[in-house]
Every structure is written in C-alpha cells, then in structure tokens.
Short mmCIF file of C-alpha atoms in Angstrom, two decimals:
data_model
loop_
_atom_site.label_atom_id
_atom_site.label_comp_id
_atom_site.label_asym_id
_atom_site.label_seq_id
_atom_site.Cartn_x
_atom_site.Cartn_y
_atom_site.Cartn_z
CA MET A 28 48.68 33.93 -11.37
CA THR A 29 45.71 32.20 -9.78
CA THR A 30 46.25 28.77 -8.27
CA ARG A 31 43.44 26.43 -9.19
CA LEU A 32 41.99 24.02 -6.67
CA SER A 33 42.69 21.06 -8.95
CA ASP A 34 46.38 22.07 -9.14
CA ALA A 35 46.58 22.11 -5.35
CA GLY A 36 44.98 18.67 -5.30
CA ALA A 37 47.57 17.35 -7.76
CA VAL A 38 50.39 18.64 -5.53
CA LEU A 39 48.85 16.91 -2.51
CA LYS A 40 48.39 13.64 -4.41
CA TRP A 41 51.96 13.43 -5.66
CA GLY A 42 53.35 14.82 -2.41
CA GLY A 43 51.66 12.00 -0.52
CA VAL A 44 53.05 9.38 -2.90
CA VAL A 45 56.57 10.79 -2.61
CA GLY A 46 56.19 10.93 1.18
CA VAL A 47 55.28 7.25 1.34
CA ALA A 48 58.35 6.33 -0.73
CA VAL A 49 60.66 8.49 1.42
CA CYS A 50 59.30 7.05 4.67
CA LEU A 51 59.77 3.49 3.43
CA LEU A 52 63.32 4.13 2.24
CA LEU A 53 64.50 6.05 5.30
CA ARG A 54 62.76 3.90 7.89
CA TYR A 55 61.94 0.65 6.22
CA VAL A 56 60.80 -1.37 9.23
CA GLU A 57 58.48 0.03 11.84
CA PRO A 58 55.97 -1.74 14.11
CA ALA A 59 52.43 -1.50 12.81
CA PRO A 60 50.64 0.79 12.54
CA ARG A 61 53.27 2.93 10.81
CA TRP A 62 51.76 6.35 11.28
CA ASP A 63 54.17 8.17 8.98
CA VAL A 64 53.19 5.98 6.02
CA LEU A 65 49.51 6.17 6.90
CA ALA A 66 49.70 9.96 7.20
CA CYS A 67 51.27 10.28 3.73
CA ILE A 68 48.61 7.98 2.27
CA GLY A 69 45.99 10.23 3.90
CA VAL A 70 47.57 13.30 2.26
CA ALA A 71 47.40 11.58 -1.13
CA LEU A 72 43.72 10.70 -0.62
CA LEU A 73 43.02 14.28 0.46
CA GLY A 74 44.61 15.43 -2.79
CA VAL A 75 42.23 13.18 -4.75
CA LEU A 76 39.23 14.77 -3.02
CA VAL A 77 40.55 18.31 -3.54
CA SER A 78 41.13 17.64 -7.25
CA TRP A 79 37.63 16.21 -7.57
CA ALA A 80 36.10 19.27 -5.90
CA GLY A 81 38.22 21.60 -8.03
CA ARG A 82 37.11 19.99 -11.27
CA ARG A 83 33.47 20.41 -10.26
CA ARG A 84 34.01 24.16 -9.82
CA GLU A 85 36.07 24.53 -13.00
CA ARG A 86 33.55 22.70 -15.19
CA VAL A 87 31.15 25.66 -15.31
CA ALA A 88 33.79 28.40 -15.21
CA GLU A 89 35.61 27.15 -18.33
CA VAL A 90 32.61 27.13 -20.69
CA PRO A 91 32.77 30.20 -22.99
CA ARG A 92 29.82 32.59 -22.71
CA VAL A 93 30.52 34.40 -25.99
CA ALA A 94 29.62 33.33 -29.52
CA ALA A 95 32.09 32.18 -32.14
CA LEU A 96 33.66 34.61 -34.60
CA PRO A 97 31.74 35.23 -37.86
CA SER A 98 34.70 33.98 -39.93
CA PRO A 99 37.50 31.47 -39.28
CA ALA A 100 40.58 33.17 -37.88
CA GLY A 101 42.74 30.15 -37.13
CA PHE A 102 44.28 29.59 -33.71
CA ARG A 103 47.45 29.24 -31.70
CA LEU A 104 47.13 26.41 -29.21
CA ALA A 105 48.28 27.09 -25.65
CA GLY A 106 48.76 24.58 -22.84
CA VAL A 107 47.85 21.55 -24.93
CA GLN A 108 47.12 18.43 -22.91
CA LEU A 109 45.59 16.07 -25.38
CA PRO A 110 42.99 13.51 -24.27
CA GLU A 111 44.56 10.93 -26.58
CA ARG A 112 47.62 10.92 -24.30
CA ARG A 113 45.49 9.92 -21.34
CA GLU A 114 46.13 6.20 -21.66
CA ARG A 115 49.89 6.68 -21.67
CA GLN A 116 49.71 8.99 -18.67
CA ARG A 117 47.54 6.52 -16.80
CA LEU A 118 50.06 3.74 -17.40
CA GLY A 119 52.82 6.01 -16.12
CA VAL A 120 50.88 6.76 -12.94
CA LEU A 121 50.26 3.05 -12.36
CA LEU A 122 53.97 2.29 -12.73
CA VAL A 123 54.91 5.01 -10.25
CA LEU A 124 52.35 3.68 -7.77
CA LEU A 125 53.65 0.15 -8.38
CA SER A 126 57.16 1.24 -7.39
CA VAL A 127 55.85 2.58 -4.08
CA ALA A 128 53.68 -0.51 -3.57
CA LEU A 129 56.71 -2.78 -3.95
CA LEU A 130 58.46 -0.92 -1.14
CA LEU A 131 55.33 -0.92 1.00
CA PHE A 132 54.59 -4.62 0.67
CA GLY A 133 58.25 -5.57 1.06
CA SER A 134 58.34 -3.53 4.24
CA ALA A 135 55.09 -4.99 5.54
CA SER A 136 56.50 -8.50 5.24
CA HIS A 137 58.91 -7.63 8.08
CA VAL A 138 56.27 -6.05 10.34
CA THR A 139 54.98 -8.91 12.50
CA PRO A 140 52.96 -9.06 15.73
CA GLN A 141 56.00 -10.54 17.48
CA LEU A 142 58.17 -7.60 16.47
CA ALA A 143 55.51 -5.08 17.45
CA ASP A 144 55.05 -6.76 20.84
CA ALA A 145 58.79 -6.94 21.48
CA ARG A 146 59.41 -3.29 20.64
CA ALA A 147 56.41 -2.18 22.69
CA GLY A 148 58.40 -3.09 25.82
CA SER A 149 62.07 -3.66 26.63
CA ALA A 150 62.87 -5.79 23.61
CA ARG A 151 65.56 -8.41 24.16
CA ILE A 152 67.52 -10.73 21.90
CA SER A 153 68.48 -14.11 23.36
CA ALA A 154 69.73 -17.47 22.21
CA VAL A 155 67.06 -20.17 22.42
CA THR A 156 66.80 -23.93 22.10
CA VAL A 157 64.00 -25.71 20.29
CA ASP A 158 61.93 -27.78 22.68
CA LYS A 159 59.21 -29.00 20.38
CA VAL A 160 58.16 -28.68 16.75
CA LEU A 161 54.46 -27.83 16.87
CA SER A 162 53.96 -27.95 13.09
CA GLN A 163 56.12 -27.96 9.99
CA SER A 164 55.49 -27.73 6.26
CA ALA A 165 57.84 -27.89 3.28
CA ARG A 166 57.60 -26.27 -0.14
CA PRO A 167 59.94 -26.68 -3.12
CA VAL A 168 61.65 -23.59 -4.50
CA LYS A 169 62.88 -22.77 -7.97
CA GLY A 170 66.40 -23.96 -8.65
CA GLY A 171 66.10 -26.86 -6.26
CA GLY A 172 65.86 -27.19 -2.52
CA MET A 173 63.04 -26.76 -0.04
CA THR A 174 61.68 -24.02 2.20
CA TYR A 175 60.48 -25.18 5.62
CA THR A 176 57.94 -23.21 7.64
CA SER A 177 58.05 -24.34 11.26
CA LYS A 178 56.04 -23.35 14.29
CA LEU A 179 58.20 -23.96 17.34
CA ALA A 180 58.16 -23.97 21.12
CA VAL A 181 61.53 -22.73 22.37
CA THR A 182 63.26 -22.03 25.69
CA VAL A 183 65.65 -19.17 26.40
CA ASN A 184 69.18 -20.46 27.11
CA GLY A 185 70.49 -19.71 30.58
CA ASP A 186 73.99 -18.92 29.34
CA SER A 187 72.90 -16.13 27.00
CA GLY A 188 73.51 -13.38 29.52
CA ASP A 189 69.79 -13.15 30.21
CA ALA A 190 69.07 -13.20 33.90
CA SER A 191 65.52 -14.29 33.27
CA GLY A 192 66.90 -17.43 31.62
CA ARG A 193 67.24 -19.06 35.06
CA GLN A 194 63.46 -19.08 35.25
CA ARG A 195 63.20 -21.12 32.06
CA VAL A 196 61.41 -18.60 29.81
CA SER A 197 59.25 -20.40 27.24
CA LEU A 198 58.41 -18.77 23.92
CA ARG A 199 56.67 -19.64 20.68
CA GLY A 200 57.32 -18.47 17.17
CA THR A 201 57.32 -19.28 13.47
CA ILE A 202 60.40 -19.34 11.26
CA LYS A 203 61.23 -20.06 7.63
CA THR A 204 64.44 -21.94 6.96
CA SER A 205 66.16 -23.73 4.10
CA GLY A 206 66.57 -26.88 6.21
CA SER A 207 64.37 -28.83 8.59
CA VAL A 208 64.34 -27.64 12.21
CA GLY A 209 64.17 -30.17 15.02
CA PRO A 210 64.40 -30.38 18.83
CA ARG A 211 67.67 -29.22 20.46
CA ASP A 212 68.49 -26.91 17.53
CA ARG A 213 69.82 -23.45 18.43
CA LEU A 214 68.15 -20.25 17.19
CA TRP A 215 67.82 -16.59 18.19
CA ALA A 216 64.66 -14.90 19.49
CA LEU A 217 63.52 -11.27 19.82
CA TYR A 218 60.89 -11.01 22.56
CA ASN A 219 59.44 -8.93 25.37
CA PRO A 220 60.56 -10.39 28.73
CA ASP A 221 57.55 -8.78 30.44
CA ARG A 222 55.27 -11.04 28.40
CA ALA A 223 57.03 -14.38 28.65
CA GLY A 224 55.18 -17.31 27.20
CA LYS A 225 53.94 -15.28 24.26
CA ASP A 226 55.10 -15.24 20.67
CA ALA A 227 58.60 -14.19 19.68
CA GLN A 228 60.37 -13.23 16.47
CA LEU A 229 62.73 -16.11 15.56
CA SER A 230 65.77 -16.05 13.31
CA GLU A 231 68.86 -18.11 12.56
CA THR A 232 71.18 -15.11 13.09
CA ARG A 233 71.39 -12.45 15.76
CA GLU A 234 72.28 -9.76 13.17
CA GLU A 235 68.90 -10.05 11.45
CA LEU A 236 67.03 -9.55 14.73
CA ALA A 237 69.27 -6.61 15.67
CA ALA A 238 68.41 -4.93 12.37
CA LEU A 239 64.70 -5.49 13.02
CA GLN A 240 65.01 -4.19 16.55
CA ASP A 241 66.60 -0.84 15.69
CA GLY A 242 64.76 -0.42 12.38
CA SER A 243 67.88 -0.55 10.22
CA ALA A 244 66.61 -3.34 7.96
CA ARG A 245 66.51 -2.28 4.33
CA PRO A 246 64.70 -3.64 1.29
CA SER A 247 66.42 -6.36 -0.67
CA TRP A 248 68.30 -5.54 -3.86
CA THR A 249 65.60 -7.34 -5.82
CA THR A 250 62.86 -5.15 -4.35
CA LEU A 251 64.91 -1.99 -4.88
CA GLY A 252 65.68 -2.98 -8.48
CA LEU A 253 62.07 -3.71 -9.37
CA SER A 254 60.86 -0.57 -7.63
CA SER A 255 63.46 1.61 -9.38
CA ALA A 256 62.64 0.11 -12.79
CA ALA A 257 58.91 0.75 -12.28
CA ALA A 258 59.53 4.33 -11.13
CA VAL A 259 61.83 5.14 -14.06
CA GLY A 260 59.36 3.64 -16.57
CA GLY A 261 56.44 5.56 -15.08
CA LEU A 262 58.27 8.89 -15.04
CA ALA A 263 59.44 8.34 -18.62
CA LEU A 264 55.83 7.90 -19.75
CA LEU A 265 54.64 10.93 -17.79
CA LEU A 266 57.44 13.21 -19.04
CA ARG A 267 57.71 11.87 -22.58
CA ARG A 268 55.92 14.78 -24.21
CA ARG A 269 58.50 17.20 -22.74
CA PHE A 270 61.48 15.73 -24.56
CA LYS A 271 59.86 14.00 -27.53
CA PRO A 272 57.17 15.78 -29.57
CA LEU A 273 54.31 13.54 -30.58
CA HIS A 274 52.28 13.56 -33.79
CA ASP A 275 48.73 14.39 -32.72
CA SER A 276 45.61 15.83 -34.24
CA ALA A 277 46.19 19.38 -32.94
CA SER A 278 49.71 19.67 -34.36
CA ALA A 279 48.53 18.19 -37.68
CA VAL A 280 45.74 20.77 -38.03
CA THR A 281 48.09 23.58 -36.99
CA GLU A 282 50.54 22.59 -39.71
CA ALA A 283 47.66 22.37 -42.22
CA LEU A 284 46.63 25.94 -41.36
CA ARG A 285 50.20 27.09 -41.88
CA THR A 286 50.53 25.38 -45.28
CA GLY A 287 47.03 26.13 -46.58
CA ASN A 288 45.84 22.52 -46.47
CA ALA A 289 42.98 23.03 -43.98
CA GLN A 290 39.24 23.54 -44.14
CA ALA A 291 36.90 25.26 -41.71
CA LEU A 292 33.19 24.90 -41.07
CA ALA A 293 30.76 26.81 -38.86
CA VAL A 294 28.89 24.19 -36.85
CA THR A 295 26.43 23.87 -33.99
CA VAL A 296 26.87 21.23 -31.32
CA ALA A 297 23.78 19.00 -31.49
CA GLY A 298 24.56 16.34 -28.92
CA THR A 299 26.17 12.99 -29.63
CA ALA A 300 26.33 10.98 -32.83
CA PRO A 301 24.06 7.92 -33.03
CA GLY A 302 26.99 5.54 -33.63
CA GLY A 303 30.05 4.72 -31.57
CA SER A 304 32.93 2.24 -31.46
CA ARG A 305 35.22 0.78 -28.86
CA ALA A 306 38.24 2.24 -30.67
CA VAL A 307 37.22 5.92 -30.88
CA GLY A 308 34.35 6.15 -28.39
CA VAL A 309 31.25 8.32 -28.78
CA GLY A 310 31.36 11.20 -31.27
CA LEU A 311 30.01 14.73 -30.99
CA ARG A 312 27.29 15.48 -33.55
CA LEU A 313 27.97 18.76 -35.32
CA THR A 314 25.32 20.24 -37.63
CA ALA A 315 25.78 22.81 -40.40
CA GLU A 316 23.60 24.31 -43.13
CA ASP A 317 24.51 21.70 -45.75
CA GLY A 318 25.07 18.59 -43.64
CA GLU A 319 26.68 17.15 -40.53
CA ARG A 320 30.05 16.18 -39.11
CA GLN A 321 31.25 14.00 -36.25
CA LEU A 322 34.15 14.59 -33.90
CA HIS A 323 35.51 11.65 -31.90
CA ILE A 324 37.66 12.71 -28.94
CA GLY A 325 38.53 9.39 -27.33
CA ARG A 326 37.35 7.06 -24.59
CA SER A 327 39.14 9.03 -21.87
CA VAL A 328 36.62 11.87 -22.31
CA ASP A 329 32.98 11.61 -21.27
CA VAL A 330 31.53 12.90 -24.55
CA GLU A 331 27.99 12.67 -23.21
CA GLN A 332 28.86 15.18 -20.49
CA LEU A 333 30.74 17.32 -23.02
CA ALA A 334 27.67 17.33 -25.29
CA ASP A 335 25.51 18.49 -22.38
CA THR A 336 27.96 21.30 -21.66
CA LEU A 337 28.31 22.52 -25.26
CA TRP A 338 24.73 21.85 -26.41
CA ASP A 339 23.46 24.30 -29.06
CA ARG A 340 26.68 26.34 -29.07
CA THR A 341 28.19 27.60 -32.32
CA ALA A 342 31.82 26.84 -33.05
CA TRP A 343 34.37 26.52 -35.83
CA LEU A 344 35.56 23.08 -36.89
CA TYR A 345 39.01 22.96 -38.48
CA TRP A 346 40.41 19.84 -40.11
CA GLU A 347 43.20 18.73 -42.38
CA ARG A 348 42.05 17.89 -45.86
CA ALA A 349 42.37 14.28 -46.94
CA ARG A 350 45.48 13.35 -48.86
CA ASP A 351 46.46 10.33 -50.88
CA ASN A 352 48.34 8.95 -47.88
CA PRO A 353 46.33 8.21 -44.73
CA PRO A 354 46.90 10.55 -41.75
CA PRO A 355 49.48 9.33 -39.21
CA GLY A 356 48.99 8.84 -35.52
CA ARG A 357 46.01 6.49 -35.34
CA PRO A 358 47.31 2.89 -35.21
CA GLY A 359 44.74 0.43 -36.50
CA ARG A 360 42.58 3.17 -37.99
CA ARG A 361 44.82 4.74 -40.61
CA GLY A 362 42.87 6.01 -43.58
CA GLU A 363 39.64 6.12 -41.58
CA MET A 364 40.00 9.35 -39.57
CA LEU A 365 41.10 12.93 -40.22
CA PRO A 366 42.64 15.17 -37.51
CA ALA A 367 40.29 17.98 -36.46
CA VAL A 368 40.02 20.76 -33.86
CA LEU A 369 36.77 22.32 -32.55
CA VAL A 370 37.12 25.95 -31.35
CA VAL A 371 34.28 27.25 -29.15
CA GLY A 372 33.80 30.93 -28.28
CA SER A 373 36.09 33.84 -29.15
CA GLY A 374 38.57 36.20 -27.57
CA ASP A 375 40.05 35.35 -24.19
CA GLU A 376 37.23 32.89 -23.51
CA ALA A 377 37.90 30.78 -26.60
CA ARG A 378 38.53 27.10 -25.86
CA HIS A 379 39.30 24.15 -28.09
CA VAL A 380 39.07 20.38 -28.05
CA CYS A 381 40.93 18.20 -30.54
CA GLY A 382 39.90 14.87 -31.97
CA TRP A 383 39.36 12.87 -35.14
CA MET A 384 36.48 12.78 -37.58
CA PRO A 385 35.52 10.09 -40.10
CA ARG A 386 37.39 10.35 -43.39
CA THR A 387 34.59 9.12 -45.67
CA PRO A 388 31.28 9.37 -43.80
CA GLU A 389 28.16 7.89 -45.35
CA TRP A 390 25.68 10.60 -44.30
CA PRO A 391 25.43 13.97 -46.11
CA VAL A 392 28.46 15.87 -44.90
CA ALA A 393 29.12 19.62 -44.80
CA GLN A 394 32.23 20.47 -46.83
CA GLY A 395 33.14 23.82 -45.30
CA ARG A 396 35.45 26.37 -46.87
CA ARG A 397 39.01 25.90 -48.01
CA LEU A 398 41.46 28.12 -46.15
CA SER A 399 44.57 29.70 -47.57
CA SER A 400 47.84 29.63 -45.65
CA MET A 401 47.70 31.63 -42.41
CA ASN A 402 50.27 33.49 -40.33
CA LEU A 403 49.55 31.81 -37.00
CA GLU A 404 51.67 34.32 -35.09
CA SER A 405 48.84 36.82 -35.43
CA ALA A 406 46.08 34.24 -34.80
CA PRO A 407 44.25 34.33 -31.46
CA GLU A 408 45.58 32.13 -28.65
CA VAL A 409 43.17 29.37 -27.73
CA ARG A 410 43.50 27.18 -24.64
CA GLN A 411 42.10 23.70 -24.33
CA PHE A 412 39.13 22.84 -22.16
CA GLY A 413 40.32 21.83 -18.72
CA PRO A 414 39.76 18.50 -16.96
CA GLY A 415 36.56 19.85 -15.43
CA VAL A 416 34.96 19.75 -18.90
CA LEU A 417 36.86 16.99 -20.69
CA ARG A 418 36.98 14.62 -17.71
CA PRO A 419 34.16 15.73 -15.42
CA PRO A 420 34.10 14.32 -11.89
CA ARG A 421 31.02 12.20 -12.41
CA THR A 422 30.97 9.45 -9.83
CA ARG A 423 31.08 5.92 -11.21
CA VAL A 424 29.95 3.53 -8.51
CA GLY A 425 31.78 0.51 -9.93
CA ALA A 426 35.09 2.38 -10.20
CA VAL A 427 34.75 3.79 -6.67
CA VAL A 428 34.14 0.30 -5.26
CA TRP A 429 37.15 -1.28 -6.97
CA LEU A 430 39.51 1.59 -6.21
CA GLY A 431 38.24 1.62 -2.64
CA LEU A 432 39.16 -2.05 -2.28
CA ALA A 433 42.66 -1.26 -3.57
CA VAL A 434 43.03 1.52 -0.99
CA LEU A 435 41.82 -0.78 1.81
CA ALA A 436 44.34 -3.46 0.83
CA THR A 437 47.13 -0.87 0.85
CA LEU A 438 46.07 0.50 4.23
CA ALA A 439 45.90 -3.02 5.65
CA ALA A 440 49.48 -3.70 4.54
CA ALA A 441 50.64 -0.44 6.13
CA ALA A 442 48.62 -0.59 9.33
CA LEU A 443 48.34 -4.25 10.30
CA PRO A 444 51.08 -6.71 11.26
CA VAL A 445 51.10 -9.78 9.07
CA GLY A 446 52.55 -12.39 11.41
CA GLY A 447 55.62 -14.56 11.16
CA GLY A 448 55.71 -16.39 7.87
CA GLY A 449 53.05 -14.05 6.50
CA GLN A 450 54.71 -13.54 3.13
CA GLU A 451 51.78 -15.27 1.41
CA LEU A 452 49.37 -12.73 2.94
CA ILE A 453 51.49 -9.89 1.60
CA GLN A 454 51.53 -11.44 -1.86
CA VAL A 455 47.73 -11.77 -1.79
CA ALA A 456 47.36 -8.13 -0.71
CA MET A 457 49.66 -7.02 -3.50
CA VAL A 458 47.72 -8.95 -6.13
CA VAL A 459 44.41 -7.62 -4.78
CA THR A 460 45.68 -4.04 -4.91
CA ALA A 461 47.01 -4.39 -8.45
CA LEU A 462 43.88 -6.05 -9.83
CA CYS A 463 41.47 -3.68 -8.11
CA THR A 464 43.44 -0.65 -9.30
CA MET A 465 43.47 -1.82 -12.92
CA ILE A 466 39.78 -2.74 -12.91
CA GLY A 467 38.84 0.55 -11.25
CA ASN A 468 40.84 2.57 -13.79
CA CYS A 469 39.22 0.71 -16.67
CA MET A 470 35.77 1.45 -15.24
CA THR A 471 36.53 5.18 -15.08
CA ASP A 472 36.76 5.27 -18.88
CA ALA A 473 33.84 6.78 -20.71
CA THR A 474 31.45 4.38 -22.39
CA TRP A 475 31.67 3.94 -26.14
CA ARG A 476 27.96 3.41 -26.71
CA PRO A 477 25.93 6.61 -27.17
CA SER A 478 23.02 7.16 -24.81
CA ALA A 479 19.78 7.63 -26.77
CA ARG A 480 17.97 8.66 -23.58
CA ARG A 481 20.38 11.52 -22.85
CA GLN A 482 20.11 12.72 -26.44
CA GLU A 483 16.31 12.74 -26.14
CA ARG A 484 16.58 14.79 -22.95
CA ARG A 485 18.81 17.33 -24.71
CA VAL A 486 16.33 17.73 -27.57
CA ALA A 487 13.40 17.97 -25.16
CA GLY A 488 15.24 20.57 -23.09
CA ALA A 489 15.85 22.65 -26.20
CA LEU A 490 12.18 22.52 -27.17
CA LEU A 491 10.92 23.68 -23.77
CA PRO A 492 11.99 27.36 -24.12
CA ALA A 493 10.40 27.56 -27.57
CA ALA A 494 7.16 26.07 -26.28
CA ALA A 495 7.12 28.45 -23.32
CA ASP A 496 7.74 31.43 -25.64
CA ARG A 497 4.90 30.30 -27.91
CA GLU A 498 2.51 29.98 -24.98
CA HIS A 499 3.49 33.42 -23.72
CA ASP A 500 2.84 35.12 -27.12
CA PRO A 501 0.44 32.93 -29.16
CA VAL A 502 -0.37 35.71 -31.71
CA ARG A 503 3.29 36.09 -32.68
CA HIS A 504 3.76 32.34 -33.26
CA SER A 505 0.37 31.61 -34.83
CA GLY A 506 1.80 31.40 -38.31
CA LEU A 507 4.37 28.78 -37.33
CA ASP A 508 1.72 26.10 -36.78
CA GLN A 509 0.23 26.45 -40.23
#
C-alpha cells in the first residue's frame, strides 16, 4: 500500500493539533515563549504545506488516460468522500480547533512578563504592603459587584523570612480584585530578587503564586467544559458518516441502478455551464448527440479547475429518473435537482464524481437510455476523484491573508507574554483568530459565477490542434472550408 503525500500531511496537521492540546493540559502555564506549543503549531503548519504539495502531485496522476466504455456497465463506488459533506467537515474542524484555542488563550492569560522575569532567575514569593496606588479602574460585572484593576507600588515586608526585606525592596505590579485596594493593604508578590524595583506578579493568596511558580496551575472548569464541548461536537461532525449513513446523490443513483430506475448517457465534458447559483455553484456542461446536461457538484469544488482537467473527455452520466415525489437530500431545492454520477475512464483508472443536475432544464436535453436492474456485485469498482482534482490547491490570495492573520494571532498568544491584567488582550486575540479563520475558510470556497473568459480559453485551446493539423495538410482539409 502506497502512502500518499497528502495523507502524510493530514497526519502531521492533526498530530500538531493534538500535540498543542496535550502540552496545554499537561503543562498549562509556562513562561513565554512556550517552545513546546510553538513546536506543535509548527508541525501542524508543516502538515498543511505537505498536504498542499501532495495535492498538486496527485491532481495530474488521478486523471484517467483511457476512454470510457462503449456501453454503460454500472459501478460500485469505493472510498466515497462526497463533496457535499465538505461544509459539515469544515464545521467539525473549526470546532476542534476552537477547543484547542480555548485552552491556548486561557493559558496565555496566565503568562505575564512578571512571571517570565521571576522564573528566569531565583523566583521568590514574599508578603508585601501597598505603598501607593498608581492607578485604579472599576468595572461592573454580571450578577452585581465590581472588578477593580489596580496598578500598585508595594514594598516587601521585612518579617516575611526574606533577608532582602531589610533593604526595603520596592516592586510594582498590577492586580485584579473584587474590592478596592488601598495603601497599607497586604498582598503577595512573586518576583526576581536580582531585579528589585521591577515589576512583580501580585496576588491576594500565596497558593495562587505557588501554582504559577511551579507550573501546576490548571485551566478553570469553565474553560475545560467549553473546550470539551467544542471538541466532542467537532469530532461528532467529522465521524458522523461512520456511524450514521447519509442520503446522498451517489447512494441514490446506486439504489436506482439496483432497482432499474436509472438512466445513462454518453457525454463529453465541454467546460462549464453558462449559468450558476449561490446554492449549487457552477455546473459542468456535458454535451451529447441529442442535447446537453449539467452537473452541479457544489461550492466546495472548484468546477472551473475540474472542467479544465476533464475537458473534451468522454464519460457516462448516470442519474435517477424523476419520480412523483421530489428527491431527498437537498434542503431548499427539493423537486429542482436529480442525483447523478459522472464516471470518467474505464478499468482500474475509472474515477467518478457525484452531484446533482436540474430536474426540468429549459434547454434541449439529452434523454439517454433507460437501464434495467443491474447486479452491482459484478460491476466495476470505481473510486472517486481525489482532493487534488476536486479541491485543487489553487492559491487564493484573500484566503491566505485572512488565515495568515489567524495564525499570527495564535502564535502571538503562545509566544508573547500578555502582562498583568491582560485578559482583554487575550479576548481580542481570540476574537481576531475566530473571525479571520471563518472569513478565510469562506474565501476558500469556489465561486458560484461561471468564468466566461476561462470557457473561451478552453474552446480556443481545443481549436488550436485542429488549426495546426489543417495548416500541416491543407489538401486533406480543403473540403472542410467549402
């Protein structure tokens, strides 16, 4: 069994994501930069690049080089990964990433410059007394009460067991409390005695600073609950097809072949259809001797690229004949579309792509031939086109920019300390990451408006060989111009 480059990339991507989650759970607090988290993020990004490179290589290798069979023989689908499930899979991936992001941003809220400075030397925890309130702000909280953010100048107490306390060590720090802090109040500070006079990590309890010092602080139950719920929801969406069969176009056509309710038509791929819609995207234009057909695959597939790949290739189009009841599985478009499968090539190189075609088209349509019931056990096995053909790695500048901003925000939260009282900065980074990720994913979708310019290039490219052949042998083609 040959391991594809895109499969290796997928393992690296998910391995990096799992590594980030494990690092954050096992060692939740670590002075920035946290190299273990950054290394796992780097592995995930490497997996993205490997998958992209693998799809570029697989795009050409998966196109059949043999012609279609002279008569319809049916098919047995193998390894079906339908494009119409792409949206659900994408939502599952986003939920899994959200669960890791919750842990990351919750962890980053504890990583402050004061903590990093204290742990860089011989960190010490001492009782301190507030000398002066440099600034203080109050903000109401839900359920009543106030949250006070205070920037303080404090002095280490001499009776704390700290020998340096006799020298009156002065520190500064920021703390959030439920009550107002004033001069002569007692607090606790985590600081580096070799850098007295600098900032310190302040807290109302010694236990909290001890947990920060040895890295034993753990995410709150709220963060763990939200992260677990997001992870479970994402995995359920990703694994749904394994424990719950879905009604899709491929299974509908397969059942129609088994029961004798299918039709087949020999077609030639002639680019993209002139019309498109936001709901079903751009359609493939399929020509036959007595008319045309359209096959809409979905917005997750770049049909323009697929049309370039399959241009002028012969194939068999199978579809389920229309019944009195509209076909299931297309919310909002019931009665408008019929499930269909396009099989390209023959033998071991045969590939298929499934989609939906208009139920009552207005242009002259090819009717095809009615098929009797088939024994699909003896039908040839046909695999689906891989992601290199259905979702080619064509760079979209807008998507790269937005997803790049999301990655930068994530790296900043993992690599940079946020400062005491920097919860607002973490919240901003989290919102930026979520918005940029959603916008970038939306921009990776294929457009739903057909490109007239690309269709003209396809037609012009098909005419060039004929023109060159005519110029090479003008006597043979002289009668064609009359």
